[in-house]
């Protein structure tokens, strides 16, 4: 978190927060932050709000559909937006969410996601991971879309780093970062 949630960041938004475990970790590490989670499942939102309230943490959650972003959803100044294993669930329909993030202009966005484009299909293990990724219907095209947006001048500082961490089936933790231009 220290690489992206720097001292000038006051608000952190996780999209697809699920149980809120990332937000809980952040609250322990950086309790001064305003933490916001969102998920398309109401039970996740209720859980995150209950945990935040129960432990008196600065965490709030709301419903949000990444496939059909609500442009009324407020992203405050001095913010960071991130995802962790949620863009993978969009089955390649990433443009609406990424366009939302570009328009909202957080200071930085980062993602920890499985990214099929980092694999080398001439390597047997990578080839099998590609097959698994595609069979599961995980997102394809995130990095190429971000590269396109950078070429168009809509984002800057796009980076994609394979972490070589995961399982024999897939690497779920490719690190992507970028900033709206």
XYZ file of C-alpha atoms in Angstrom:
181
model
C 0.000 0.000 0.000
C 2.860 2.384 0.746
C 3.797 2.655 -2.936
C 0.379 4.008 -3.921
C -1.291 5.344 -0.783
C 1.179 8.118 -0.104
C 0.968 10.928 2.462
C -1.078 13.124 0.098
C -3.872 10.521 -0.120
C -6.765 11.085 2.277
C -9.461 8.839 0.770
C -9.189 5.270 -0.480
C -11.875 3.531 -2.529
C -11.895 -0.199 -3.113
C -14.246 -1.412 -5.825
C -15.379 -4.992 -5.425
C -14.448 -4.995 -1.738
C -16.204 -8.265 -0.846
C -15.761 -8.911 2.880
C -13.659 -5.760 3.288
C -10.432 -7.518 4.303
C -8.267 -5.038 2.361
C -10.012 -2.105 4.010
C -9.569 -3.667 7.452
C -5.845 -4.102 6.781
C -5.596 -0.490 5.639
C -7.474 0.737 8.730
C -4.890 -1.016 10.910
C -1.924 0.336 8.937
C -3.201 3.849 8.163
C -6.056 4.693 10.553
C -6.078 8.336 9.422
C -7.535 7.408 6.011
C -11.167 7.669 4.990
C -11.911 4.208 3.596
C -14.744 3.450 1.196
C -15.711 0.056 -0.103
C -18.185 -0.866 -2.758
C -19.554 -4.101 -4.082
C -22.447 -5.217 -6.258
C -23.653 -7.585 -3.523
C -25.715 -6.033 -0.739
C -24.549 -8.586 1.869
C -20.942 -7.433 1.319
C -21.936 -3.807 1.785
C -23.865 -4.628 4.974
C -20.952 -6.677 6.344
C -18.357 -3.958 5.700
C -20.589 -1.293 7.258
C -21.268 -3.497 10.296
C -17.585 -4.289 10.829
C -16.649 -0.621 10.460
C -19.312 0.392 12.960
C -18.602 -2.443 15.412
C -14.876 -1.709 15.589
C -15.325 2.092 15.275
C -13.300 2.226 12.062
C -13.466 4.905 9.407
C -14.901 2.501 6.811
C -18.106 2.909 4.834
C -19.508 0.816 1.993
C -22.107 1.269 -0.752
C -23.610 -0.760 -3.558
C -21.862 -0.239 -6.879
C -22.059 -2.101 -10.171
C -18.736 -1.925 -12.008
C -20.409 -2.992 -15.259
C -22.776 -0.011 -15.093
C -21.053 2.651 -12.976
C -23.150 5.249 -11.213
C -21.513 8.524 -12.199
C -23.186 10.214 -9.213
C -20.904 8.139 -6.939
C -18.584 10.674 -5.337
C -14.820 10.277 -5.410
C -13.362 12.930 -3.148
C -10.175 14.903 -3.789
C -6.838 13.395 -2.770
C -8.077 9.907 -3.449
C -6.809 6.519 -4.506
C -8.986 3.904 -6.214
C -8.112 0.219 -6.336
C -9.387 -3.246 -7.127
C -8.237 -6.640 -5.928
C -9.640 -9.576 -7.825
C -12.797 -7.791 -8.921
C -11.997 -6.659 -12.471
C -11.365 -10.330 -13.244
C -15.093 -10.899 -12.729
C -16.122 -8.427 -15.452
C -15.394 -10.938 -18.248
C -13.590 -8.331 -20.327
C -16.233 -5.608 -19.923
C -13.741 -3.247 -18.315
C -14.227 -0.091 -20.379
C -17.184 1.350 -18.437
C -15.461 1.021 -15.080
C -12.096 2.300 -16.308
C -13.794 5.250 -18.037
C -15.577 6.009 -14.747
C -12.238 6.007 -12.924
C -10.622 8.257 -15.545
C -13.494 10.735 -15.275
C -13.419 10.789 -11.450
C -9.703 11.687 -11.483
C -8.280 10.057 -8.373
C -4.595 10.751 -7.806
C -3.795 7.121 -8.577
C -5.465 3.835 -9.458
C -4.000 0.416 -8.878
C -5.201 -3.106 -9.430
C -4.153 -6.556 -8.245
C -5.757 -8.809 -10.808
C -5.092 -11.878 -12.902
C -3.919 -10.597 -16.287
C -3.774 -13.111 -19.117
C -1.685 -10.776 -21.267
C 1.403 -11.217 -19.056
C 1.694 -14.937 -19.816
C 4.043 -16.347 -22.452
C 2.176 -18.942 -24.521
C 5.482 -20.583 -25.531
C 6.035 -21.581 -21.884
C 4.037 -24.703 -20.942
C 3.001 -23.513 -17.476
C 1.969 -20.112 -18.840
C 0.125 -21.787 -21.703
C -1.877 -23.860 -19.210
C -2.584 -20.743 -17.116
C -3.899 -18.996 -20.237
C -6.226 -21.939 -20.863
C -7.453 -21.858 -17.240
C -7.929 -18.067 -17.315
C -9.985 -18.214 -20.507
C -11.995 -21.268 -19.397
C -12.971 -19.454 -16.180
C -14.092 -16.419 -18.186
C -11.774 -13.998 -16.427
C -11.183 -10.587 -17.923
C -9.133 -10.181 -21.067
C -8.128 -6.797 -22.462
C -7.544 -4.667 -19.357
C -3.929 -3.853 -20.127
C -4.529 -3.219 -23.828
C -7.369 -0.827 -22.951
C -5.166 1.049 -20.484
C -2.376 1.225 -23.089
C -4.879 2.660 -25.576
C -5.993 5.299 -23.049
C -2.368 6.227 -22.401
C -1.713 6.544 -26.147
C -4.765 8.849 -26.341
C -3.411 10.979 -23.464
C -6.288 10.134 -21.121
C -4.106 8.376 -18.548
C -0.416 8.512 -17.686
C 2.204 6.527 -15.805
C 0.663 3.180 -16.801
C 2.657 0.271 -15.391
C 1.980 -3.453 -15.390
C 4.174 -5.811 -13.401
C 3.903 -9.550 -13.234
C 4.522 -10.634 -9.642
C 5.067 -14.337 -10.406
C 2.816 -15.203 -7.466
C -0.181 -17.473 -7.529
C -0.778 -21.134 -8.192
C -0.245 -23.674 -10.942
C -3.608 -22.621 -12.336
C -3.150 -18.864 -12.424
C -1.329 -15.852 -11.069
C -3.928 -13.644 -9.448
C -1.722 -10.758 -8.452
C -0.434 -8.876 -11.469
C 0.107 -5.308 -10.310
C -1.205 -2.501 -12.507
C -1.037 1.207 -11.737
C -1.944 4.363 -13.619
C -3.029 7.981 -13.153
C -5.707 9.993 -14.946
C -4.098 12.618 -17.196
